[in-house]
Short mmCIF file of C-alpha atoms and ligand atoms in Angstrom, two decimals:
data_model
loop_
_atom_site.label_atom_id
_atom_site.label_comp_id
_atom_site.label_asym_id
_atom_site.label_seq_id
_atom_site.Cartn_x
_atom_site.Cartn_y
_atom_site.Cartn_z
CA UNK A 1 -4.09 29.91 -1.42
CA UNK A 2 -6.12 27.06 -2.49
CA UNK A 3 -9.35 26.91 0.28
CA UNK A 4 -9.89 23.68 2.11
CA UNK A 5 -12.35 21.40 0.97
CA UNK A 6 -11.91 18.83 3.57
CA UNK A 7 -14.66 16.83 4.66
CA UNK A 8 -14.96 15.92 8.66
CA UNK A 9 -15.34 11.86 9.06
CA UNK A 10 -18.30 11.77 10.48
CA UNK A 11 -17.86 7.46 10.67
CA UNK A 12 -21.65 6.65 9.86
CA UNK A 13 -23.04 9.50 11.54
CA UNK A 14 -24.62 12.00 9.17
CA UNK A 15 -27.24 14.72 10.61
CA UNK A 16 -25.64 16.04 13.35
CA UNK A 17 -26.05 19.60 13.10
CA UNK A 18 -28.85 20.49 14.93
CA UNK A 19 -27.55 18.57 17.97
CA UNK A 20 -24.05 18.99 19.54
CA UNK A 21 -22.33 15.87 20.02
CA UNK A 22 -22.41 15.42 23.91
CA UNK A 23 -26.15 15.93 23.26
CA UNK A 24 -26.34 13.21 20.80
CA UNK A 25 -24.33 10.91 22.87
CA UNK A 26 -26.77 11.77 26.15
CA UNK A 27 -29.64 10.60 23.65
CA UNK A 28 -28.03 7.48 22.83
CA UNK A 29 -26.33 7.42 20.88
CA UNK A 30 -22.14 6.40 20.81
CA UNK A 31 -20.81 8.84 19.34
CA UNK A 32 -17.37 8.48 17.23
CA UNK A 33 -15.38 11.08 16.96
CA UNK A 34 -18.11 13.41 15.37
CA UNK A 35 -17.74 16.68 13.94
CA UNK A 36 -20.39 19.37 12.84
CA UNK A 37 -20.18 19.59 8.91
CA UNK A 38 -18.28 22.68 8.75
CA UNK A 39 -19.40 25.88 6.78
CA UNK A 40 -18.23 26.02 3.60
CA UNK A 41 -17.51 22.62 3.51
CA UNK A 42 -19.92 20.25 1.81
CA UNK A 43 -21.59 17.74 3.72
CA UNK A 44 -21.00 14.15 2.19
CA UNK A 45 -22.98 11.66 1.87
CA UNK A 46 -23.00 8.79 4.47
CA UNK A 47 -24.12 5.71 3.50
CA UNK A 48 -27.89 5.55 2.11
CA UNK A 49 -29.26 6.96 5.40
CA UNK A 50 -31.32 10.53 4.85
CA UNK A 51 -29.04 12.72 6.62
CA UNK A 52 -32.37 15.43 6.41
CA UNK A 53 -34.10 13.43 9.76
CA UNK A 54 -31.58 13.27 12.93
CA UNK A 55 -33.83 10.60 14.25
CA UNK A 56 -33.50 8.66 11.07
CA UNK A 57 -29.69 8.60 11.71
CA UNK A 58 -29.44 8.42 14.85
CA UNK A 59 -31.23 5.14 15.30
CA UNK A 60 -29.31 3.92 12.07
CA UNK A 61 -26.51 4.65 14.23
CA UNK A 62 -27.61 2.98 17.10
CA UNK A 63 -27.88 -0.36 15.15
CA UNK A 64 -24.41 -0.07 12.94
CA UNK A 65 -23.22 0.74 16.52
CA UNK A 66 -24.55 -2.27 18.37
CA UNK A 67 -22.75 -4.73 20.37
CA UNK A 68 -24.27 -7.95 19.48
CA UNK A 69 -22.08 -10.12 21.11
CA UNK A 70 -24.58 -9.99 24.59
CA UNK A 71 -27.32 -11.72 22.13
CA UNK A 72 -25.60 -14.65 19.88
CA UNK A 73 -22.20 -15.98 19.63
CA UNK A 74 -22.31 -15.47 15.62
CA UNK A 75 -19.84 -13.38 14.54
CA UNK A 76 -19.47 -11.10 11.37
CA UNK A 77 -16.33 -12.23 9.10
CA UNK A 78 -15.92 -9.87 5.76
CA UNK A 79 -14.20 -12.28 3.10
CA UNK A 80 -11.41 -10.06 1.46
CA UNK A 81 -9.47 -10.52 -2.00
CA UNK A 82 -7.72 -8.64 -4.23
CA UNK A 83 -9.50 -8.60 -7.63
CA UNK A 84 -9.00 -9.01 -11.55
CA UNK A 85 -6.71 -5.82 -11.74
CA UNK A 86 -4.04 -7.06 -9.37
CA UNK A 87 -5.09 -3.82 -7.42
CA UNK A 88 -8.57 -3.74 -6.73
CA UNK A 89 -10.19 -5.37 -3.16
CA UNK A 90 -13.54 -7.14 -3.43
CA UNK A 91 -15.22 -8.37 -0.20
CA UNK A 92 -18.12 -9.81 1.07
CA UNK A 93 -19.57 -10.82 4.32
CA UNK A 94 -20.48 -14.21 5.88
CA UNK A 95 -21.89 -15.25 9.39
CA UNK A 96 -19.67 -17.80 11.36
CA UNK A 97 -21.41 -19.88 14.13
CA UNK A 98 -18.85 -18.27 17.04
CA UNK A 99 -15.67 -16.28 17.55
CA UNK A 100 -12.42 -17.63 15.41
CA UNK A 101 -9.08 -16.96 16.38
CA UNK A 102 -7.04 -18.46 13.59
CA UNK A 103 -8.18 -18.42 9.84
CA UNK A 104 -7.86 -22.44 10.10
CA UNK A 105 -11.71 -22.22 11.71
CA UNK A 106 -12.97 -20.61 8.46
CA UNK A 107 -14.77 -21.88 6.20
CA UNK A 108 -13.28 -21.77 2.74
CA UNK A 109 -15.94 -19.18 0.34
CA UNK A 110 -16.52 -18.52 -3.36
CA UNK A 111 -17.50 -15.76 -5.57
CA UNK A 112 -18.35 -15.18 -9.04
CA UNK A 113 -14.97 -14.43 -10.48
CA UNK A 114 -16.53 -13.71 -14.09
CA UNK A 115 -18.01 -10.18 -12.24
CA UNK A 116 -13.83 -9.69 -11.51
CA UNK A 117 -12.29 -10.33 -14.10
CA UNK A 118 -11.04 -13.35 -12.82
CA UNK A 119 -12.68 -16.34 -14.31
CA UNK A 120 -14.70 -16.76 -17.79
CA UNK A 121 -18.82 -16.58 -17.28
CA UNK A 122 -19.47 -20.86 -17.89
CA UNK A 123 -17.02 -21.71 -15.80
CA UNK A 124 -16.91 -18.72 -13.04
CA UNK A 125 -16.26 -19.96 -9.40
CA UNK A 126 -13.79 -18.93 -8.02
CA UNK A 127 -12.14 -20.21 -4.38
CA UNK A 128 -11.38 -17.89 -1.42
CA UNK A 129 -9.04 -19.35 1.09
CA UNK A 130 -8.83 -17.27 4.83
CA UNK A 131 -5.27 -16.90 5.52
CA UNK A 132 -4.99 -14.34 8.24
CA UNK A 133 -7.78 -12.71 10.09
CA UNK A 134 -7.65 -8.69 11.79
CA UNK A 135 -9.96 -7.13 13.76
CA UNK A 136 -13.07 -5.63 12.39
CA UNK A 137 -12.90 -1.93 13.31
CA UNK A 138 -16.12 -1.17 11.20
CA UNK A 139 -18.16 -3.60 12.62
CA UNK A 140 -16.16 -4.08 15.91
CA UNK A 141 -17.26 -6.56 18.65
CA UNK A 142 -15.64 -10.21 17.70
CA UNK A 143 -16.43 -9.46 14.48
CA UNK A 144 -13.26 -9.73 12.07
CA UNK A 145 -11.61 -8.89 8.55
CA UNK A 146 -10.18 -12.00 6.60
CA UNK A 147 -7.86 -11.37 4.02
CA UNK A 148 -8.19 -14.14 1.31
CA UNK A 149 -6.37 -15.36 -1.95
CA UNK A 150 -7.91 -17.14 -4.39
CA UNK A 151 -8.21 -20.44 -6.26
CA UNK A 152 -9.51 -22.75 -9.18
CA UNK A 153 -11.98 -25.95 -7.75
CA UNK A 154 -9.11 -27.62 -8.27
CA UNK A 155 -6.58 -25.90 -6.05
CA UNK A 156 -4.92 -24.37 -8.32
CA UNK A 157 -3.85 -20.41 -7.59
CA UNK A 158 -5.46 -18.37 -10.45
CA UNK A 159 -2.88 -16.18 -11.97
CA UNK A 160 -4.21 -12.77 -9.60
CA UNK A 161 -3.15 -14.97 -6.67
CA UNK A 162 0.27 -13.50 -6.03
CA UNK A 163 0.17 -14.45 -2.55
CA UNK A 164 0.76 -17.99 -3.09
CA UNK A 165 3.91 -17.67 -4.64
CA UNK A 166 4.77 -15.31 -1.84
CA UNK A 167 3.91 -18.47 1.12
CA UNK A 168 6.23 -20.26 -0.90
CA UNK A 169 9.20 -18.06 -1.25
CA UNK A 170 9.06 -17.29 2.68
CA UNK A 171 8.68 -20.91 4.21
CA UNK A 172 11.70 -21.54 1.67
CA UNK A 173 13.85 -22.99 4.71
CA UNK A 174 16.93 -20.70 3.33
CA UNK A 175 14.46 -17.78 3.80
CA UNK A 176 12.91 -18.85 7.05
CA UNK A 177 16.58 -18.88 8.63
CA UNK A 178 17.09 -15.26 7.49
CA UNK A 179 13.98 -14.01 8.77
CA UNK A 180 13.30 -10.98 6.30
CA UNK A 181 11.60 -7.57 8.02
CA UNK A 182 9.99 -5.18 5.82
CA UNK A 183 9.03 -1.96 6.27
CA UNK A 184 6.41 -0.14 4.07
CA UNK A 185 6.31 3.16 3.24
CA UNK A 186 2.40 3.42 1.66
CA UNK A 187 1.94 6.61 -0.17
CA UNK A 188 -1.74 7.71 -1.21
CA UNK A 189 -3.31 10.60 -2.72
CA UNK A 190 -6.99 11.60 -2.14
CA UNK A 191 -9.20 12.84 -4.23
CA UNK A 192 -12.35 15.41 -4.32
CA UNK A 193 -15.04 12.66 -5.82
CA UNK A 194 -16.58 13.98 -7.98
CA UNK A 195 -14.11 16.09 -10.18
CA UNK A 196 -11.32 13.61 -9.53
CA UNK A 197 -8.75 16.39 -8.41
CA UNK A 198 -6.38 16.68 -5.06
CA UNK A 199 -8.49 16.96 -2.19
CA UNK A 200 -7.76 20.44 -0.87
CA UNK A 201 -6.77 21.84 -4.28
CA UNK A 202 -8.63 24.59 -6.18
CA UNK A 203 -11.31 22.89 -8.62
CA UNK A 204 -9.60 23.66 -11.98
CA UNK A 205 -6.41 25.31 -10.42
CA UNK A 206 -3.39 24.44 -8.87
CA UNK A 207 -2.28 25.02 -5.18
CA UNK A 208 1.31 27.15 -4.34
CA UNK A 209 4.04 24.92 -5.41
CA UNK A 210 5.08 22.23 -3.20
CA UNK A 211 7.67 23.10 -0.41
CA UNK A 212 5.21 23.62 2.92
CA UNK A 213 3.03 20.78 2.73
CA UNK A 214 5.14 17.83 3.60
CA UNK A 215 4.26 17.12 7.44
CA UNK A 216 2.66 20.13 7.60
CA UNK A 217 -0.37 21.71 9.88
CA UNK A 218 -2.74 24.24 9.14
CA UNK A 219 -6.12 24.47 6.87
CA UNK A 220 -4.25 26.07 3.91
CA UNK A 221 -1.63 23.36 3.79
CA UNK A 222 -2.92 19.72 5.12
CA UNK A 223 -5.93 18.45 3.52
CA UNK A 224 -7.25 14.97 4.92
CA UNK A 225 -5.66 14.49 8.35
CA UNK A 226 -8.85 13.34 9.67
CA UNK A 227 -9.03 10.29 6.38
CA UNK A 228 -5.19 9.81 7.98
CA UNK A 229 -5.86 10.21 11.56
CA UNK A 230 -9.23 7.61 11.58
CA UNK A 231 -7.12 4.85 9.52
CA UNK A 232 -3.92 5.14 11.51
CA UNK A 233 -6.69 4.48 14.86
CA UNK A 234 -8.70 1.65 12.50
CA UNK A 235 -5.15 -0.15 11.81
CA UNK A 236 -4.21 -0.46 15.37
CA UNK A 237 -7.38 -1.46 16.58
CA UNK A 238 -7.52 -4.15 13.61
CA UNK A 239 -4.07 -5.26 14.84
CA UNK A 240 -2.10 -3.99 11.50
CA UNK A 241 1.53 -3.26 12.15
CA UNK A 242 1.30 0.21 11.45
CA UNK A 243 4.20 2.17 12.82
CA UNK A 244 3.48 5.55 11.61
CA UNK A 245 2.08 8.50 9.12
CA UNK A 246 3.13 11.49 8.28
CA UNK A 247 1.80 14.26 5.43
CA UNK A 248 3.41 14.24 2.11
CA UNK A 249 5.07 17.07 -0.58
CA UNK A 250 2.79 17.06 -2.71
CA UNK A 251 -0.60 18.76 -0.95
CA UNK A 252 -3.47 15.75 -0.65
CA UNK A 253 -0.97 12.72 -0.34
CA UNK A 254 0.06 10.91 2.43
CA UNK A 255 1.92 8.52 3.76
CA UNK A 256 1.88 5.61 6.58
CA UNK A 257 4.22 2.87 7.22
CA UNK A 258 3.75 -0.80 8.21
CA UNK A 259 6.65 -2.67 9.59
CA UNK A 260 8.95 -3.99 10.38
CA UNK A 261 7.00 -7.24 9.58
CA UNK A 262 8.46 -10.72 9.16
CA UNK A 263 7.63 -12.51 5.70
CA UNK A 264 4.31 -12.98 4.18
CA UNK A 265 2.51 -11.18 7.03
CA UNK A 266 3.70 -7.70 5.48
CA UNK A 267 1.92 -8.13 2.52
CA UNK A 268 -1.20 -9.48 4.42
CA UNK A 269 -0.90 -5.84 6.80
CA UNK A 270 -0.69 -3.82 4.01
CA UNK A 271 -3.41 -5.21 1.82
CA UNK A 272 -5.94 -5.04 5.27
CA UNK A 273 -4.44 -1.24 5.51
CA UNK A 274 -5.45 -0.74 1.99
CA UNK A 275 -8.90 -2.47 2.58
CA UNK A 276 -9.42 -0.14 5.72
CA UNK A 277 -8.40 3.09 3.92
CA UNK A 278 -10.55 2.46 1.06
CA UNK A 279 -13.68 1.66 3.47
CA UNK A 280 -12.56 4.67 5.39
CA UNK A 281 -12.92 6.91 2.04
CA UNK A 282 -15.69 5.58 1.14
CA UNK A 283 -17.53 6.47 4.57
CA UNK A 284 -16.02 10.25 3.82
CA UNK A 285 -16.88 10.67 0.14
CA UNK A 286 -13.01 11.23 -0.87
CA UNK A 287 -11.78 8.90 -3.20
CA UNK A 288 -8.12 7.18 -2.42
CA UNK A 289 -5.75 6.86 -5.39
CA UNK A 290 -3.01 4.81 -5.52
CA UNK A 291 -1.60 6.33 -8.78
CA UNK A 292 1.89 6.51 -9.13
CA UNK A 293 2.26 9.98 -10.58
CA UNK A 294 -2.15 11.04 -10.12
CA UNK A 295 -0.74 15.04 -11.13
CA UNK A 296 1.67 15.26 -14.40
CA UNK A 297 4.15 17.87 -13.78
CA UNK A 298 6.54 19.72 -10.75
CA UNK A 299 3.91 17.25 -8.00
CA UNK A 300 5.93 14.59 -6.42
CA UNK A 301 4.79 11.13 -7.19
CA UNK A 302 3.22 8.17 -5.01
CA UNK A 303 5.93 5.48 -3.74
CA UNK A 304 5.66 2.56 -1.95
CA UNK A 305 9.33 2.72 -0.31
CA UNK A 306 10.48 -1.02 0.90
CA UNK A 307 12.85 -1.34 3.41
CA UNK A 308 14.29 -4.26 3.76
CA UNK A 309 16.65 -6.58 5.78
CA UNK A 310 17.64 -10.23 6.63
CA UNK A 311 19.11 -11.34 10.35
CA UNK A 312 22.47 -11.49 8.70
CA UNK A 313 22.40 -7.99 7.55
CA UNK A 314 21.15 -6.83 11.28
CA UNK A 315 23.80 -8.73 12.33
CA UNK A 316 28.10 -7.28 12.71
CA UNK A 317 29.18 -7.35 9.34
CA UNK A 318 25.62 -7.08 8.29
CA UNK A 319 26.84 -3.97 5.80
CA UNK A 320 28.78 -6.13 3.43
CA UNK A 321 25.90 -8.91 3.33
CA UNK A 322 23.75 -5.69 2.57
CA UNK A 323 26.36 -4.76 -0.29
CA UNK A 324 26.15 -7.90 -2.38
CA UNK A 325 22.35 -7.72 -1.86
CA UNK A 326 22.39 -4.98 -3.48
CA UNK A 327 25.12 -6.35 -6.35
CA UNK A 328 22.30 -8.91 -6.74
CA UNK A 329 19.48 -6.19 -7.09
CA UNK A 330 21.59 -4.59 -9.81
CA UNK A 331 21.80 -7.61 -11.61
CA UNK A 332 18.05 -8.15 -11.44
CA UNK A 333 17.36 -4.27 -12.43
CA UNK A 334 14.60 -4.43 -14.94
CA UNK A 335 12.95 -7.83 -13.31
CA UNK A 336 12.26 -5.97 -10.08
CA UNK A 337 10.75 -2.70 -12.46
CA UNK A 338 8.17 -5.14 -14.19
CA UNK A 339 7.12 -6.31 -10.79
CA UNK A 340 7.20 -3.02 -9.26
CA UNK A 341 4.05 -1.55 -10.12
CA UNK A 342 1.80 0.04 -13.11
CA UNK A 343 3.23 3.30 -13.99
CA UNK A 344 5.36 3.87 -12.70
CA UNK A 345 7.97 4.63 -15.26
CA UNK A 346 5.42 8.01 -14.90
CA UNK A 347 7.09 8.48 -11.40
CA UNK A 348 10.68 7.39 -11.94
CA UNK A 349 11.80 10.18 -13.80
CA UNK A 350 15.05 11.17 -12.07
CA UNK A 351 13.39 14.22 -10.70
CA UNK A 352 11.13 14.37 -7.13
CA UNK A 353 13.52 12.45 -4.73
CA UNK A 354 13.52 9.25 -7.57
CA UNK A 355 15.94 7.79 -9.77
CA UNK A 356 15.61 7.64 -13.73
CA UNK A 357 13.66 4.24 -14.08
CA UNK A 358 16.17 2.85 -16.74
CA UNK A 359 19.17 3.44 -14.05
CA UNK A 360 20.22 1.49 -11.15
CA UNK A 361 22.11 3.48 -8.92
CA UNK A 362 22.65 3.41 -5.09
CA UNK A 363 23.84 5.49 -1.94
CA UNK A 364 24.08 6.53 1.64
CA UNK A 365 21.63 8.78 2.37
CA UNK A 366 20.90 10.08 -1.59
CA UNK A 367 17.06 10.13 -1.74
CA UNK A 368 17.78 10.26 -5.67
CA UNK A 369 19.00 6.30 -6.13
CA UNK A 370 17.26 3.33 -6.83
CA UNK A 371 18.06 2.06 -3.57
CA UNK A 372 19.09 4.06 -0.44
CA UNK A 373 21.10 2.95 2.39
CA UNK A 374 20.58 4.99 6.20
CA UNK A 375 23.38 6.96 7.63
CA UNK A 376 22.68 4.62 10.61
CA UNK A 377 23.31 1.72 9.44
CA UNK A 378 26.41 2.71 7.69
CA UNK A 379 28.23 4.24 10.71
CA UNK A 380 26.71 0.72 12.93
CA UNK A 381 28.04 -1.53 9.17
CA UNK A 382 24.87 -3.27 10.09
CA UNK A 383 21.05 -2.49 9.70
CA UNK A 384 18.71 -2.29 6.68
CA UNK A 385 18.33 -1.27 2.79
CA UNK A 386 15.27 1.07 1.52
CA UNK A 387 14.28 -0.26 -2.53
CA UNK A 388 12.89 3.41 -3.07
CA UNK A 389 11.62 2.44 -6.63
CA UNK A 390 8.24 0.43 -5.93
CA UNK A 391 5.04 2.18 -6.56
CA UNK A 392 2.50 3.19 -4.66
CA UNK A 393 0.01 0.44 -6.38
CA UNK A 394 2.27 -1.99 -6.35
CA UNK A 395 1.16 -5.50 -5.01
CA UNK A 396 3.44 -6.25 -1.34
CA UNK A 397 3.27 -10.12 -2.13
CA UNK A 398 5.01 -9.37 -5.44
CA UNK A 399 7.85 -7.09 -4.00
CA UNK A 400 8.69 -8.66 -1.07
CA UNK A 401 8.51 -12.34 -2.28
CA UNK A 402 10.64 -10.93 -4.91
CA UNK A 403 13.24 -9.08 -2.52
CA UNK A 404 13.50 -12.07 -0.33
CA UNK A 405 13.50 -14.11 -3.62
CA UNK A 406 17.10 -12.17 -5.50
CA UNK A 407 19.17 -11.33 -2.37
CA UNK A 408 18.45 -14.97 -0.19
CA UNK A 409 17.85 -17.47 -2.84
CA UNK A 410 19.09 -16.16 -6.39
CA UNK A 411 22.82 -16.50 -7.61
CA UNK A 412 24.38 -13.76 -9.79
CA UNK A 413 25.24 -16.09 -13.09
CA UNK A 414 27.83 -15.03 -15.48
CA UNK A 415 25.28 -14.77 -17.81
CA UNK A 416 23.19 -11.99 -15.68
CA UNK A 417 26.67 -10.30 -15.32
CA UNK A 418 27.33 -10.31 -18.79
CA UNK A 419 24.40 -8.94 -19.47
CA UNK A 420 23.98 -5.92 -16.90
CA UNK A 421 27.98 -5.23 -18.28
CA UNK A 422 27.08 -5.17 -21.71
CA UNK A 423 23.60 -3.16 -20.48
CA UNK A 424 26.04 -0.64 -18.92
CA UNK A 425 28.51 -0.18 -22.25
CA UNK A 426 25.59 0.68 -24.22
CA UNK A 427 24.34 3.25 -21.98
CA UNK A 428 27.92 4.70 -21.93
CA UNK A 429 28.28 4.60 -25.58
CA UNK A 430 24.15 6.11 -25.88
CA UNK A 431 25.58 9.06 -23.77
CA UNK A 432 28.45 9.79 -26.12
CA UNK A 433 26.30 9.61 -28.97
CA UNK A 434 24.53 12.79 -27.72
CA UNK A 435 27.98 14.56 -28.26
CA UNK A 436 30.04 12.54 -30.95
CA UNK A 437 28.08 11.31 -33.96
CA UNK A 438 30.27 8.78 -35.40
CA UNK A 439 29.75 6.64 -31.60
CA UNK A 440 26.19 6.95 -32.27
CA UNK A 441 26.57 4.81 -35.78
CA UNK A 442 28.62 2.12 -33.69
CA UNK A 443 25.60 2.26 -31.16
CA UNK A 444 23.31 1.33 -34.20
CA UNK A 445 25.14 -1.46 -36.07
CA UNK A 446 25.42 -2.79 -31.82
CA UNK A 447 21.59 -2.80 -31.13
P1 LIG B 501 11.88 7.32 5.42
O1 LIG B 501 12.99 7.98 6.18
O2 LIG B 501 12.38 6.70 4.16
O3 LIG B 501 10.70 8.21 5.22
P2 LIG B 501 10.13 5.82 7.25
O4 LIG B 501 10.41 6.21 8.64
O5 LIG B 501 8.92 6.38 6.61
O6 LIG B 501 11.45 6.07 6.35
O7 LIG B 501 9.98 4.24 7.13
C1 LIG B 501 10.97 3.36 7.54
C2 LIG B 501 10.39 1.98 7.69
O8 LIG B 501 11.46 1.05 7.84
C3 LIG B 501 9.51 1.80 8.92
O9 LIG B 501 8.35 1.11 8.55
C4 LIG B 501 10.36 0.95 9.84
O10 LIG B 501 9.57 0.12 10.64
C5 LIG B 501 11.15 0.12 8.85
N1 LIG B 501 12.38 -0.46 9.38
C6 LIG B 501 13.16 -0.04 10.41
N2 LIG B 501 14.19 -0.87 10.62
C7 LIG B 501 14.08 -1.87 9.69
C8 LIG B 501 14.85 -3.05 9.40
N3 LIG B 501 15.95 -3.37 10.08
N4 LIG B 501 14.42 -3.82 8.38
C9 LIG B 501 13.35 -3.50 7.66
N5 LIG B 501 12.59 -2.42 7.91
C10 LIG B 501 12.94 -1.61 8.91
MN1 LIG B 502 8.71 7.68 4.91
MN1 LIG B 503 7.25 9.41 1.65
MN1 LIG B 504 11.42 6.26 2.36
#
């Protein structure tokens, strides 16, 4: 069985094994959850502090640890943005004269968006914009985490900025009035750093199939609970709306959840969540993958299950308004893949609780459809839908903008009917052709 290689978080606090932790704390030091550096494990790197002199770190530790708000009313606010890629997160810090409590009191920021990907090298300033502040758990104090989106010196949103088009869809009065929850399902996979492979898995071998790792305990079957355990405490404390975790199949993934959140503010929550888990990795020398499918092969992929509802379908009779929602998703099939992530046709295979990516198909309960509708909510004929085809790295403006977007504000036209119809003859007649050769012909003079 493939031998643990997980590293303890040891949050910013490196040499700690000649000292037990009570012993460190009596010295001074707060101490945060710290673990020795097992043996066999190796230790990981923490930061640039020498982690050869304890009194090196420790007094490192005292200052990252340091409540500063006895001394100045300035406060810490780290600038946050998601980057040329459409998945990366850039940050940077700035000091703010006091304590803010909306992102109105912030200053508006720029960077160089030519170092992003974002903007061309003559002409490379690029606008952030605070929209919604969290907590700092890193930093803590009144110290805080904005989350950003970005802009030309004109005002325009450059074309990463998917959040704008997002704070458009939901103040859409028809979507205000229908206030849409979403629930997240983020899956990740971590890595071992430096050979890129499954934390916990043999270094050029595979674990035992998949079957007792999902939700599992024990050293031989969960690998990064600590990674899992330290975000899911970061996420509260940063006031994310995280409303679970759990282990995954395949062995070094996981999974939390954010929701149910109203509107824009899920896509805000998960970015921050994404921001913390990253800065959380980092700290632990593991590296977080967001890969749809990051093992080729009989390994489940990475999702990014959306659940989904609108007062109307929470409401009696809610499970026919959830039916022609999903009519409307049907319609829309292939719009809602292109905006559902990178990759993911990698992960939509029809195998590994998905459907085939060039199917739309849904059900009660059947984890193998596009889009899955609870038990619950059938025998209440009210509740919510689960969209079980986003990615893992796919961007939460884009999805839920887009959600809210075809079952609130789009209308089926005959000519989207038309098309899915004539979509679904060809498949039909493509499935015959496997069997009766003179169909297939027909299927070629058609396409
Ligand atoms: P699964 O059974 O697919 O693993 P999870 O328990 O992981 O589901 O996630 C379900 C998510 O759905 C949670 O984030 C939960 O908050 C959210 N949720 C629950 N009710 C609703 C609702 N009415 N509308 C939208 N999301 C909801
Ligand atoms: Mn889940
Ligand atoms: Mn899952
Ligand atoms: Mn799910």
């Amino acid at each position: 069985m493939a031998q643990a290689v997980v590293p303890a978080m040891q949050c910013q606090v490196g040499a700690v094994r000649a000292r037990p932790a009570a012993a460190a704390a009596a010295a001074g030091g707060r101490v945060w959850g710290v673990r020795r550096t097992g043996r066999g494990t190796s230790g990981f790197r923490v930061m640039a502090v020498s982690t050869e002199t304890t009194g090196v770190v420790t007094r490192m530790e005292q200052l990252l640890n340091m409540d500063t708000t006895p001394f100045t009313d300035k406060i810490i606010a780290e600038y946050i943005w998601v980057g040329g890629t459409g998945i990366d997160l850039r940050s940077k810090s700035r000091t703010i004269s006091k304590p803010v409590e909306d992102p109105s009191e912030l200053p508006k920021w720029n960077y160089d968006g030519s170092s992003t990907g974002q903007a061309p090298g003559e002409d490379s300033e690029v606008i952030l914009y605070p929209q919604a502040i969290f907590k700092d758990p890193f930093r803590g104090g009144n110290n805080i985490l904005v989350m950003c989106d970005t802009y030309t010196p004109a005002g325009e949103p450059i074309p990463t900025n998917k959040r704008n088009r997002a704070a458009q869809v939901f103040s859409d009065p028809k979507v205000v009035s229908q206030v849409p929850w979403f629930g997240i399902e983020q899956e990740y996979t971590l890595l071992q750093r430096d050979v890129n492979w499954p934390l916990g898995w043999p270094v050029g071998g595979y674990p035992g199939p998949q079957g007792p790792y999902y939700c599992a305990v024990g050293s031989d079957k969960s690998f990064g609970r600590d990674i899992s355990d330290a975000h899911y405490k970061a996420c509260l404390y940063a006031g994310i709306n995280i409303s679970g975790t759990n282990g995954e199949v395949m062995p070094g993934q996981w999974e939390y959840q954010v929701g149910p959140s109203v509107g824009i503010e899920a896509g805000d929550h998960i970015w921050i969540s994404r921001y913390i888990l990253e800065r959380i990795t980092e700290q632990a020398g593991v590296v977080l993958t967001l890969d749809p499918k990051p093992i080729q092969g009989d390994w489940n992929g990475a999702g990014c299950h959306t659940n989904y509802s609108t007062k109307s379908m929470r409401e009696d009779g809610g499970f026919e308004v959830i039916k022609k929602a999903i009519l409307n998703l049907s319609l829309r099939h292939d719009l809602h893949i292109s905006a559902y992530g990178e990759g993911n046709e990698r992960r939509l295979t029809g195998l590994h609780e998905t459907a085939s990516i060039d199917n739309f198909s849904w059900g009660v309960a059947n984890r193998g459809c596009s889009i899955r509708v609870g038990r619950d909510t059938e025998a209440k004929g009210k509740g919510y839908l689960e969209d079980r085809r986003p990615a893992s790295n796919m961007d939460p403006y884009v999805v839920t903008a887009l959600l809210a977007e075809t079952t609130i504000l789009w209308e089926p036209t005959l000519e989207a009917e038309v098309l899915a119809a004539k979509k679904l003859a060809l498949k039909f007649l493509e499935n015959h052709a496997a069997f009766h050769s003179p169909v297939n012909i027909l299927v070629e003079h058609h396409t």
